[in-house]
Amino acid sequence: MPTDDVIDLVELRQELIRPSALWQRIDLTPETGSTNADLAARAKQGETSGTVLITDYQSAGRGRQGRTWTAPPGSGIAMSILVRPEGIDSARWTWLSLLAGLAVSDGIRRTADLPAVLKWPNDVLIAERKVCGILSERVDTSLGAACVVGIGINVGLAEDQLPVPTATSLAIAAQEFGATLPSRTAVIATVLAAFELLYGRWQAQAGNDASLAAAYAERCQTLGRPVRVLLSEQRSVEGIADRVDPDGRLVVRTDSGRSVYGAGDVIHLQS
């Protein structure tokens, strides 16, 4: 990754902030523990919908089940967005992680021309390796419930910098596919623009947009294949990932019928 790949905050604000746009505030901090924790605290203090917090280095990033997520300074994208969905049943807020995944997949495809696909509920993959993780958290505030969506994208990491062998980065994938590595600014701008469009459609349809569900299903590599859903350290379920229901939950077909899961770690199994 080029050493001069500095995130251009001025460009992001000029491109994304408009009077009628979703994004009304974009901040960049050199270092923080967790952008999700910071933005959740700001939400409780009255931060309005449409705020983005980006950092160049996140020292205590969190994933599902309390896992840590870190990357060398300047090697990736760590950002959180704050939205306050209006008039949508909170049961359908599961879709916010799915919309973020779609936006990241779109952003990577448009800026890097790489075949980014989705793994339910919160991962983006390239060639079966994880390039992005997403963590959505509900925050109860005096202004009502809000949602903070954290997005972490591996951009410039080399193989020896990856947290696990099943991960990848845009730099690694670009070399494998003969593509050009985009700047972090371009990826952030494109992802946020894509999320704005998807979120607007989701809001307009009160969280029940059949075309969004179809777009997600087309991009999601989990559907139609054997999976193991890890519900806890002691409990898991195996079956065929059948579909995503109107609330964004995964429907798994087993020998005993169909089960629905709103959360859980999913392992893709061989056919």
XYZ file of N, CA and C in Angstrom:
813
model
N 0.839 -1.192 0.000
C 0.000 0.000 0.000
C 0.876 1.244 0.000
N 0.585 2.242 -0.825
C 1.411 3.439 -0.875
C 1.457 4.126 0.487
N 2.631 4.628 0.846
C 2.765 5.281 2.146
C 2.032 6.603 2.189
N 1.680 7.171 1.032
C 0.989 8.453 0.996
C -0.520 8.290 0.860
N -1.046 7.110 1.165
C -2.487 6.892 1.062
C -3.181 7.474 2.297
N -3.209 8.779 2.350
C -3.818 9.495 3.472
C -5.303 9.693 3.182
N -6.141 9.447 4.167
C -7.575 9.657 4.004
C -7.844 11.152 3.897
N -8.493 11.560 2.820
C -8.741 12.976 2.523
C -10.109 13.368 3.073
N -10.119 13.948 4.260
C -11.370 14.314 4.918
C -12.093 15.420 4.158
N -11.343 16.371 3.625
C -11.966 17.464 2.872
C -12.722 16.920 1.665
N -12.101 16.004 0.941
C -12.754 15.414 -0.233
C -14.014 14.649 0.157
N -13.939 13.894 1.244
C -15.107 13.128 1.689
C -16.269 14.058 2.043
N -15.965 15.117 2.756
C -17.030 16.055 3.134
C -17.622 16.746 1.924
N -16.775 17.152 0.989
C -17.268 17.832 -0.211
C -18.134 16.910 -1.058
N -17.768 15.648 -1.110
C -18.480 14.702 -1.976
C -19.782 14.194 -1.357
N -19.831 14.066 -0.037
C -20.943 13.349 0.596
C -21.914 14.206 1.388
N -21.472 15.339 1.912
C -22.346 16.141 2.769
C -23.102 17.171 1.930
N -24.428 17.043 1.943
C -25.313 17.982 1.258
C -26.530 18.208 2.140
N -27.277 19.290 1.934
C -28.425 19.579 2.808
C -29.439 18.444 2.901
N -29.694 17.754 1.800
C -30.717 16.704 1.802
C -30.133 15.294 1.889
N -28.820 15.196 2.077
C -28.165 13.888 2.073
C -28.284 13.211 3.434
N -28.026 11.905 3.455
C -27.990 11.175 4.719
C -26.828 11.657 5.571
N -25.671 11.836 4.945
C -24.465 12.168 5.704
C -24.400 13.668 5.982
N -24.375 13.992 7.275
C -24.353 15.388 7.700
C -23.095 15.742 8.487
N -22.367 14.739 8.929
C -21.129 15.011 9.663
C -20.158 13.862 9.439
N -18.923 14.177 9.057
C -17.877 13.172 8.868
C -16.645 13.644 9.617
N -16.194 12.842 10.556
C -15.027 13.181 11.368
C -13.941 12.124 11.177
N -12.692 12.562 11.301
C -11.541 11.664 11.184
C -10.632 11.904 12.375
N -10.295 10.838 13.088
C -9.378 10.943 14.214
C -8.172 10.054 13.952
N -6.959 10.510 14.295
C -5.768 9.713 13.999
C -5.779 8.350 14.684
N -6.271 8.304 15.916
C -6.249 7.045 16.678
C -7.351 7.051 17.719
N -7.941 5.876 17.942
C -8.927 5.726 19.003
C -9.011 4.268 19.394
N -9.679 4.005 20.491
C -9.863 2.621 20.891
C -10.860 1.921 20.001
N -12.058 2.491 19.875
C -13.124 1.888 19.079
C -14.028 2.982 18.543
N -14.171 3.052 17.234
C -15.076 4.042 16.650
C -16.519 3.745 17.027
N -16.873 2.463 17.173
C -18.230 2.124 17.598
C -18.515 2.663 18.995
N -17.581 2.441 19.921
C -17.768 2.915 21.299
C -17.835 4.441 21.334
N -16.967 5.099 20.568
C -16.967 6.562 20.552
C -18.279 7.109 20.004
N -18.756 6.521 18.910
C -19.972 7.033 18.283
C -21.202 6.687 19.114
N -21.195 5.551 19.792
C -22.297 5.211 20.692
C -22.386 6.222 21.829
N -21.233 6.618 22.367
C -21.218 7.619 23.437
C -21.754 8.953 22.923
N -21.394 9.317 21.717
C -21.886 10.563 21.133
C -23.382 10.499 20.854
N -23.870 9.308 20.471
C -25.310 9.143 20.249
C -26.082 9.410 21.532
N -25.558 8.926 22.643
C -26.218 9.141 23.934
C -26.193 10.603 24.342
N -25.258 11.364 23.775
C -25.167 12.793 24.065
C -25.980 13.634 23.079
N -26.686 12.954 22.158
C -27.569 13.673 21.243
C -27.103 13.769 19.815
N -26.016 13.074 19.454
C -25.542 13.094 18.060
C -26.666 12.646 17.136
N -26.872 13.378 16.056
C -27.977 13.091 15.155
C -27.615 12.019 14.129
N -28.623 11.568 13.430
C -28.435 10.560 12.386
C -27.573 11.123 11.264
N -26.788 10.236 10.645
C -25.981 10.652 9.509
C -24.585 11.099 9.863
N -24.066 10.606 10.984
C -22.702 10.934 11.396
C -21.772 9.771 11.089
N -20.578 10.078 10.611
C -19.557 9.079 10.292
C -18.311 9.406 11.098
N -17.731 8.393 11.733
C -16.470 8.561 12.447
C -15.456 7.576 11.870
N -14.335 8.103 11.404
C -13.282 7.300 10.777
C -12.007 7.460 11.596
N -11.224 6.409 11.691
C -9.926 6.522 12.344
C -8.848 5.872 11.494
N -7.630 6.371 11.642
C -6.498 5.798 10.920
C -5.935 4.591 11.661
N -6.210 4.530 12.970
C -5.740 3.382 13.744
C -6.699 3.131 14.897
N -7.213 1.918 14.962
C -8.155 1.505 16.002
C -7.474 0.464 16.878
N -7.206 0.818 18.136
C -6.418 -0.051 19.005
C -7.247 -1.091 19.747
N -8.551 -0.894 19.818
C -9.399 -1.831 20.572
C -10.697 -2.097 19.828
N -10.573 -2.322 18.520
C -11.755 -2.626 17.727
C -12.381 -3.940 18.155
N -13.706 -4.019 18.000
C -14.430 -5.203 18.453
C -15.206 -5.835 17.309
N -15.249 -7.173 17.336
C -16.083 -7.914 16.414
C -17.173 -8.635 17.185
N -17.783 -9.599 16.545
C -18.818 -10.374 17.228
C -18.216 -11.172 18.379
N -19.080 -11.452 19.387
C -18.691 -12.247 20.552
C -17.514 -11.610 21.297
N -17.361 -10.288 21.186
C -16.306 -9.603 21.915
C -14.906 -9.810 21.365
N -14.779 -10.344 20.159
C -13.457 -10.555 19.581
C -12.787 -9.214 19.288
N -11.465 -9.192 19.349
C -10.739 -7.965 19.042
C -10.460 -7.885 17.545
N -10.331 -6.662 17.056
C -10.019 -6.427 15.642
C -9.054 -5.260 15.572
N -7.842 -5.529 15.131
C -6.844 -4.473 14.990
C -6.099 -4.652 13.674
N -5.484 -3.567 13.224
C -4.663 -3.595 12.010
C -3.609 -2.503 12.147
N -2.459 -2.663 11.490
C -1.422 -1.640 11.586
C -1.943 -0.270 11.145
N -1.451 0.819 11.735
C -1.905 2.164 11.349
C -1.797 2.390 9.844
N -2.842 2.962 9.279
C -2.835 3.304 7.867
C -3.049 2.156 6.907
N -3.297 0.952 7.424
C -3.388 -0.220 6.541
C -4.811 -0.594 6.168
N -5.790 0.043 6.782
C -7.162 -0.346 6.510
C -8.124 0.811 6.708
N -9.399 0.458 6.688
C -10.467 1.423 6.932
C -11.222 0.965 8.169
N -11.272 1.805 9.170
C -12.061 1.541 10.369
C -12.994 2.725 10.554
N -14.280 2.487 10.393
C -15.226 3.591 10.528
C -16.551 3.082 11.081
N -17.268 3.999 11.683
C -18.601 3.691 12.203
C -19.572 4.754 11.719
N -20.803 4.344 11.501
C -21.842 5.276 11.067
C -22.993 5.220 12.059
N -23.625 6.361 12.262
C -24.757 6.462 13.186
C -26.017 6.783 12.403
N -27.035 5.952 12.559
C -28.339 6.205 11.935
C -29.427 6.022 12.979
N -30.518 6.738 12.760
C -31.683 6.633 13.634
C -32.894 6.322 12.752
N -33.121 5.037 12.446
C -34.239 4.681 11.570
C -35.571 5.162 12.149
N -36.399 5.728 11.287
C -37.687 6.262 11.715
C -38.829 5.397 11.201
N -39.719 5.030 12.107
C -40.929 4.316 11.722
C -40.705 2.886 11.267
N -39.584 2.288 11.655
C -39.291 0.911 11.250
C -39.180 0.046 12.496
N -39.924 -1.046 12.505
C -39.890 -1.973 13.628
C -38.448 -2.387 13.904
N -38.058 -2.335 15.174
C -36.668 -2.659 15.527
C -36.295 -4.093 15.161
N -37.297 -4.975 14.987
C -37.006 -6.345 14.569
C -36.348 -6.369 13.200
N -36.588 -5.326 12.403
C -36.025 -5.290 11.054
C -34.694 -4.550 10.996
N -34.185 -4.120 12.139
C -32.889 -3.447 12.150
C -31.754 -4.412 11.836
N -32.032 -5.710 11.880
C -31.030 -6.693 11.431
C -30.538 -6.342 10.031
N -31.417 -5.723 9.248
C -31.065 -5.373 7.877
C -29.947 -4.348 7.779
N -29.703 -3.597 8.839
C -28.661 -2.567 8.758
C -27.282 -3.175 8.511
N -26.983 -4.301 9.155
C -25.718 -4.996 8.880
C -25.691 -5.505 7.443
N -26.826 -6.010 6.980
C -26.886 -6.548 5.624
C -26.732 -5.443 4.583
N -27.361 -4.283 4.847
C -27.209 -3.150 3.936
C -25.767 -2.663 3.910
N -25.117 -2.643 5.080
C -23.712 -2.244 5.124
C -22.852 -3.205 4.324
N -23.131 -4.497 4.430
C -22.393 -5.482 3.647
C -22.563 -5.278 2.160
N -23.799 -5.015 1.748
C -24.060 -4.734 0.336
C -23.299 -3.494 -0.121
N -23.296 -2.453 0.719
C -22.611 -1.213 0.364
C -21.110 -1.430 0.231
N -20.522 -2.198 1.145
C -19.083 -2.486 1.056
C -18.782 -3.303 -0.192
N -19.602 -4.315 -0.441
C -19.408 -5.136 -1.637
C -19.484 -4.278 -2.895
N -20.491 -3.395 -2.960
C -20.612 -2.496 -4.108
C -19.394 -1.583 -4.216
N -18.966 -1.045 -3.076
C -17.840 -0.127 -3.078
C -16.563 -0.773 -3.570
N -16.311 -2.000 -3.130
C -15.106 -2.710 -3.568
C -15.188 -3.048 -5.050
N -16.349 -3.484 -5.496
C -16.511 -3.815 -6.912
C -16.297 -2.587 -7.799
N -16.808 -1.446 -7.366
C -16.730 -0.242 -8.201
C -15.338 0.384 -8.195
N -14.672 0.392 -7.052
C -13.378 1.070 -6.970
C -12.200 0.166 -7.314
N -12.319 -1.128 -7.032
C -11.193 -2.048 -7.240
C -11.461 -3.115 -8.286
N -12.709 -3.218 -8.757
C -13.085 -4.243 -9.740
C -12.730 -5.641 -9.233
N -13.038 -5.885 -7.946
C -12.798 -7.184 -7.332
C -14.139 -7.845 -6.995
N -14.225 -9.178 -7.101
C -15.500 -9.888 -6.931
C -15.896 -10.057 -5.461
N -16.212 -8.963 -4.797
C -16.601 -9.019 -3.392
C -18.021 -9.557 -3.246
N -18.170 -10.543 -2.370
C -19.474 -11.158 -2.124
C -19.744 -11.137 -0.617
N -20.930 -11.630 -0.237
C -21.370 -11.527 1.152
C -21.486 -12.878 1.823
N -21.205 -12.864 3.112
C -21.439 -14.019 3.968
C -22.338 -13.553 5.098
N -23.505 -14.191 5.230
C -24.443 -13.759 6.262
C -23.832 -13.987 7.633
N -24.010 -13.054 8.604
C -24.741 -11.791 8.447
C -23.852 -10.581 8.218
N -22.538 -10.690 8.471
C -21.772 -9.444 8.578
C -20.356 -9.504 8.025
N -20.105 -10.360 7.049
C -18.767 -10.438 6.454
C -18.830 -10.186 4.953
N -17.756 -9.603 4.433
C -17.578 -9.462 2.989
C -16.357 -10.286 2.613
N -16.494 -11.105 1.573
C -15.448 -12.032 1.163
C -14.953 -11.726 -0.245
N -13.695 -12.055 -0.480
C -13.139 -12.110 -1.836
C -12.434 -13.449 -1.955
N -12.864 -14.252 -2.905
C -12.300 -15.589 -3.102
C -12.328 -16.395 -1.795
N -13.474 -16.351 -1.118
C -13.740 -17.120 0.107
C -12.918 -16.646 1.313
N -12.242 -15.509 1.193
C -11.460 -14.974 2.312
C -12.052 -13.639 2.756
N -12.053 -13.418 4.064
C -12.712 -12.247 4.640
C -11.887 -10.988 4.451
N -12.497 -9.975 3.831
C -11.838 -8.692 3.637
C -12.467 -7.601 4.497
N -13.674 -7.865 4.993
C -14.381 -6.848 5.773
C -15.291 -7.505 6.792
N -15.325 -6.920 7.985
C -16.259 -7.334 9.021
C -17.125 -6.161 9.424
N -18.334 -6.453 9.865
C -19.315 -5.422 10.211
C -19.922 -5.758 11.563
N -20.081 -4.760 12.405
C -20.690 -4.958 13.714
C -21.706 -3.850 13.964
N -22.982 -4.217 14.085
C -24.053 -3.265 14.350
C -24.493 -3.371 15.801
N -24.687 -2.210 16.430
C -25.080 -2.180 17.830
C -26.196 -1.165 18.042
N -27.258 -1.590 18.707
C -28.352 -0.684 19.069
C -27.923 0.140 20.281
N -28.267 1.432 20.238
C -27.944 2.343 21.336
C -29.225 3.060 21.742
N -29.608 2.933 22.999
C -30.792 3.630 23.504
C -30.377 4.995 24.028
N -31.027 6.045 23.530
C -30.673 7.413 23.879
C -31.921 8.201 24.249
N -31.726 9.413 24.743
C -32.854 10.273 25.106
C -33.662 10.698 23.887
N -33.061 10.613 22.713
C -33.757 10.942 21.467
C -34.403 9.715 20.837
N -34.337 8.589 21.507
C -34.848 7.341 20.956
C -33.710 6.410 20.571
N -34.081 5.235 20.101
C -33.061 4.234 19.748
C -32.299 4.657 18.498
N -31.028 4.317 18.494
C -30.159 4.567 17.343
C -29.381 3.294 17.053
N -28.707 3.276 15.918
C -27.870 2.129 15.580
C -26.514 2.626 15.102
N -25.472 2.052 15.674
C -24.103 2.327 15.240
C -23.614 1.104 14.468
N -23.192 1.331 13.243
C -22.708 0.252 12.380
C -21.212 0.448 12.164
N -20.415 -0.490 12.673
C -18.973 -0.439 12.505
C -18.539 -1.245 11.296
N -17.632 -0.683 10.508
C -17.152 -1.323 9.282
C -15.630 -1.329 9.298
N -15.043 -2.509 9.171
C -13.587 -2.626 9.117
C -13.167 -3.326 7.839
N -12.404 -2.636 6.995
C -11.977 -3.187 5.703
C -10.457 -3.277 5.678
N -9.934 -4.462 5.376
C -8.492 -4.634 5.189
C -8.115 -4.093 3.809
N -7.277 -3.098 3.783
C -6.921 -2.483 2.503
C -5.492 -2.845 2.093
N -4.498 -2.409 2.849
C -3.127 -2.579 2.409
C -2.338 -3.663 3.106
N -2.971 -4.502 3.907
C -2.242 -5.518 4.663
C -1.581 -6.540 3.743
N -0.341 -6.916 4.087
C 0.348 -8.011 3.409
C -0.027 -9.326 4.079
N 0.341 -10.436 3.462
C -0.023 -11.748 3.997
C 0.439 -11.927 5.444
N 1.651 -11.471 5.754
C 2.167 -11.676 7.103
C 1.566 -10.724 8.136
N 0.694 -9.819 7.698
C 0.032 -8.906 8.622
C -1.416 -9.300 8.902
N -1.906 -10.297 8.190
C -3.297 -10.696 8.351
C -3.522 -11.340 9.718
N -4.684 -11.103 10.333
C -4.954 -11.667 11.660
C -5.120 -13.181 11.648
N -5.680 -13.715 10.563
C -5.899 -15.167 10.424
C -5.690 -15.540 8.957
N -5.355 -16.809 8.669
C -5.121 -17.219 7.273
C -6.343 -17.096 6.384
N -7.538 -17.084 6.977
C -8.766 -16.997 6.178
C -9.125 -15.555 5.820
N -8.301 -14.608 6.233
C -8.535 -13.206 5.889
C -7.771 -12.838 4.615
N -8.099 -11.683 4.071
C -7.369 -11.144 2.926
C -7.430 -9.629 2.999
N -6.870 -8.966 2.019
C -6.932 -7.510 1.937
C -7.136 -7.112 0.483
N -7.509 -5.861 0.258
C -7.673 -5.393 -1.108
C -6.347 -5.446 -1.863
N -5.248 -5.191 -1.162
C -3.935 -5.236 -1.815
C -3.602 -6.644 -2.290
N -3.853 -7.635 -1.437
C -3.577 -9.025 -1.800
C -4.479 -9.459 -2.946
N -5.772 -9.147 -2.825
C -6.722 -9.545 -3.860
C -6.429 -8.840 -5.183
N -6.030 -7.571 -5.119
C -5.714 -6.840 -6.347
C -4.551 -7.495 -7.078
N -3.556 -7.949 -6.329
C -2.422 -8.630 -6.948
C -2.854 -9.957 -7.555
N -3.721 -10.686 -6.842
C -4.183 -11.985 -7.339
C -5.021 -11.844 -8.608
N -5.834 -10.808 -8.675
C -6.768 -10.647 -9.794
C -6.252 -9.667 -10.855
N -5.052 -9.125 -10.658
C -4.514 -8.175 -11.625
C -5.271 -6.864 -11.652
N -5.773 -6.438 -10.496
C -6.541 -5.198 -10.399
C -5.673 -4.083 -9.817
N -6.191 -2.873 -9.836
C -5.495 -1.715 -9.293
C -6.021 -1.407 -7.903
N -5.116 -1.225 -6.956
C -5.523 -0.931 -5.584
C -6.021 0.505 -5.485
N -7.279 0.712 -5.053
C -7.806 2.075 -4.927
C -7.324 2.736 -3.637
N -7.457 4.041 -3.565
C -7.131 4.759 -2.334
C -8.207 4.490 -1.286
N -7.828 4.661 -0.020
C -8.812 4.495 1.046
C -9.917 5.534 0.936
N -9.573 6.736 0.520
C -10.581 7.779 0.358
C -11.637 7.371 -0.658
N -11.200 6.817 -1.786
C -12.140 6.391 -2.824
C -13.055 5.283 -2.316
N -12.486 4.319 -1.585
C -13.303 3.221 -1.060
C -14.322 3.752 -0.062
N -13.890 4.592 0.868
C -14.810 5.139 1.872
C -15.942 5.912 1.196
N -15.601 6.789 0.262
C -16.612 7.609 -0.403
C -17.626 6.749 -1.143
N -17.151 5.725 -1.826
C -18.041 4.875 -2.618
C -18.917 4.011 -1.724
N -18.357 3.494 -0.643
C -19.140 2.696 0.297
C -20.225 3.546 0.948
N -19.875 4.738 1.396
C -20.868 5.595 2.046
C -21.953 6.043 1.067
N -21.585 6.327 -0.167
C -22.578 6.697 -1.173
C -23.523 5.532 -1.448
N -22.974 4.323 -1.517
C -23.809 3.139 -1.748
C -24.743 2.899 -0.567
N -24.218 3.047 0.649
C -25.079 2.840 1.826
C -26.202 3.871 1.854
N -25.911 5.101 1.497
C -26.954 6.129 1.488
C -28.115 5.747 0.572
N -27.806 5.243 -0.612
C -28.851 4.826 -1.541
C -29.653 3.642 -0.997
N -28.952 2.639 -0.478
C -29.619 1.449 0.051
C -30.470 1.785 1.268
N -29.927 2.583 2.153
C -30.649 2.966 3.364
C -31.894 3.793 3.015
N -31.770 4.667 2.025
C -32.921 5.459 1.600
C -34.045 4.586 1.067
N -33.701 3.582 0.287
C -34.718 2.653 -0.218
C -35.351 1.863 0.919
N -34.532 1.412 1.848
C -35.010 0.629 2.994
C -35.950 1.468 3.857
N -35.575 2.723 4.108
C -36.429 3.619 4.892
C -37.749 3.881 4.167
N -37.682 4.133 2.856
C -38.880 4.472 2.084
C -39.889 3.340 2.071
N -39.397 2.103 2.165
C -40.283 0.930 2.162
C -40.529 0.396 3.570
N -40.265 1.219 4.569
C -40.510 0.841 5.978
C -39.805 -0.460 6.342
N -38.614 -0.656 5.790
C -37.825 -1.826 6.134
C -38.232 -3.101 5.434
N -39.085 -2.996 4.430
C -39.568 -4.208 3.746
C -39.527 -3.986 2.238
N -38.321 -4.024 1.673
C -38.119 -3.794 0.248
C -37.716 -5.106 -0.416
N -38.600 -5.653 -1.224
C -38.347 -6.947 -1.861
C -37.158 -6.882 -2.810
N -36.951 -5.730 -3.458
C -35.836 -5.634 -4.397
C -34.494 -5.630 -3.661
N -34.453 -5.047 -2.457
C -33.239 -5.102 -1.651
C -32.955 -6.532 -1.216
N -34.001 -7.226 -0.806
C -33.832 -8.621 -0.401
C -33.302 -9.457 -1.557
N -33.806 -9.195 -2.764
C -33.339 -9.927 -3.945
C -31.892 -9.593 -4.259
N -31.520 -8.311 -4.115
C -30.132 -7.903 -4.370
C -29.193 -8.558 -3.369
N -29.634 -8.625 -2.113
C -28.792 -9.273 -1.103
C -28.644 -10.759 -1.406
N -29.743 -11.414 -1.735
C -29.702 -12.855 -2.007
C -28.785 -13.168 -3.188
N -28.792 -12.306 -4.187
C -27.956 -12.541 -5.369
C -26.466 -12.432 -5.031
N -26.134 -11.570 -4.087
C -24.735 -11.331 -3.741
C -24.248 -12.247 -2.614
N -25.176 -12.883 -1.876
C -24.809 -13.637 -0.677
C -24.404 -15.070 -1.009
N -23.161 -15.429 -0.678
C -22.644 -16.764 -0.957
C -23.087 -17.794 0.077
N -23.732 -17.355 1.137
C -24.195 -18.294 2.166
C -25.424 -19.065 1.710
N -26.288 -18.410 0.966
C -27.570 -19.006 0.607
C -27.403 -20.152 -0.387
N -28.154 -21.223 -0.120
C -28.165 -22.381 -1.004
C -27.065 -23.385 -0.740
N -26.265 -23.180 0.304
C -25.158 -24.101 0.561
C -25.242 -24.655 1.977
N -24.565 -25.777 2.236
C -24.531 -26.330 3.591
C -23.775 -25.393 4.534
N -24.325 -25.195 5.714
C -23.692 -24.305 6.683
C -23.768 -24.916 8.077
N -22.890 -24.442 8.926
C -22.984 -24.716 10.357
C -23.148 -23.370 11.057
N -24.218 -23.214 11.817
C -24.473 -21.987 12.560
C -24.035 -22.212 14.001
N -23.030 -21.441 14.436
C -22.523 -21.561 15.802
C -23.315 -20.621 16.688
N -24.123 -21.182 17.573
C -24.970 -20.388 18.449
C -24.293 -20.092 19.779
N -23.391 -20.961 20.193
C -22.590 -20.774 21.401
C -21.407 -21.727 21.298
N -20.555 -21.741 22.312
C -19.415 -22.650 22.279
C -19.860 -24.104 22.327
N -21.032 -24.353 22.895
C -21.508 -25.723 23.050
C -22.582 -26.122 22.044
N -23.158 -25.171 21.337
C -24.327 -25.482 20.514
C -24.158 -24.972 19.095
N -24.453 -25.824 18.126
C -24.426 -25.434 16.719
C -25.498 -26.216 15.971
N -25.850 -25.719 14.796
C -26.868 -26.350 13.958
C -26.321 -26.438 12.545
N -26.533 -27.581 11.882
C -26.115 -27.739 10.497
C -27.331 -27.929 9.603
N -27.254 -27.382 8.422
C -28.335 -27.530 7.465
C -28.016 -26.759 6.196
N -29.021 -26.508 5.388
C -28.869 -25.753 4.153
C -29.399 -24.345 4.387
N -28.579 -23.343 4.102
C -29.028 -21.953 4.224
C -30.045 -21.686 3.121
N -31.283 -21.567 3.510
C -32.393 -21.534 2.558
C -32.648 -20.139 1.997
N -32.758 -19.152 2.896
C -33.081 -17.797 2.462
C -32.909 -16.834 3.631
N -33.053 -15.553 3.338
C -33.107 -14.520 4.370
C -34.545 -14.036 4.452
N -35.107 -14.007 5.658
C -36.515 -13.645 5.802
C -36.688 -12.124 5.800
N -37.939 -11.611 5.835
C -38.164 -10.165 5.766
C -37.470 -9.357 6.866
N -37.137 -9.997 7.980
C -36.442 -9.307 9.063
C -34.923 -9.450 8.978
N -34.419 -10.007 7.854
C -32.982 -10.149 7.673
C -32.382 -11.349 8.376
N -33.220 -12.227 8.890
C -32.732 -13.405 9.608
C -32.489 -14.555 8.634
N -31.563 -15.429 9.005
C -31.213 -16.560 8.151
C -32.135 -17.737 8.433
N -32.738 -18.278 7.377
C -33.586 -19.468 7.485
C -32.758 -20.671 7.055
N -32.602 -21.639 7.965
C -31.795 -22.827 7.703
C -32.707 -24.048 7.666
N -32.577 -24.822 6.600
C -33.377 -26.039 6.436
C -32.605 -27.226 6.992
N -33.186 -27.899 7.964
C -32.562 -29.069 8.574
C -33.467 -30.284 8.378
N -33.004 -31.441 8.849
C -33.807 -32.663 8.715
C -35.126 -32.555 9.467
N -35.152 -31.716 10.490
C -36.358 -31.599 11.313
C -37.251 -30.430 10.911
N -36.875 -29.701 9.877
C -37.686 -28.574 9.438
C -36.833 -27.356 9.149
N -37.400 -26.184 9.385
C -36.684 -24.929 9.144
C -36.533 -24.163 10.451
N -35.348 -23.604 10.666
C -35.078 -22.798 11.843
C -34.624 -21.419 11.385
N -34.924 -20.406 12.204
C -34.621 -19.021 11.853
C -33.653 -18.446 12.873
N -32.596 -17.759 12.385
C -31.569 -17.223 13.264
C -31.336 -15.742 12.948
N -31.386 -14.927 13.992
C -31.144 -13.500 13.843
C -29.685 -13.142 14.014
N -28.916 -14.046 14.607
C -27.491 -13.813 14.829
C -26.793 -15.163 14.959
N -25.494 -15.140 14.823
C -24.728 -16.375 14.956
C -23.587 -16.393 13.967
N -22.518 -17.068 14.323
C -21.398 -17.240 13.402
C -21.718 -18.375 12.447
N -21.483 -18.143 11.168
C -21.803 -19.127 10.142
C -20.510 -19.649 9.513
N -20.421 -20.958 9.399
C -19.308 -21.596 8.711
C -19.837 -22.207 7.421
N -19.233 -21.856 6.289
C -19.606 -22.459 5.014
C -18.986 -23.853 4.935
N -19.823 -24.856 4.703
C -19.355 -26.229 4.600
C -19.240 -26.649 3.141
N -18.441 -27.650 2.897
C -18.329 -28.189 1.548
C -19.615 -28.919 1.191
N -19.994 -28.850 -0.074
C -21.198 -29.538 -0.527
C -21.025 -31.030 -0.405
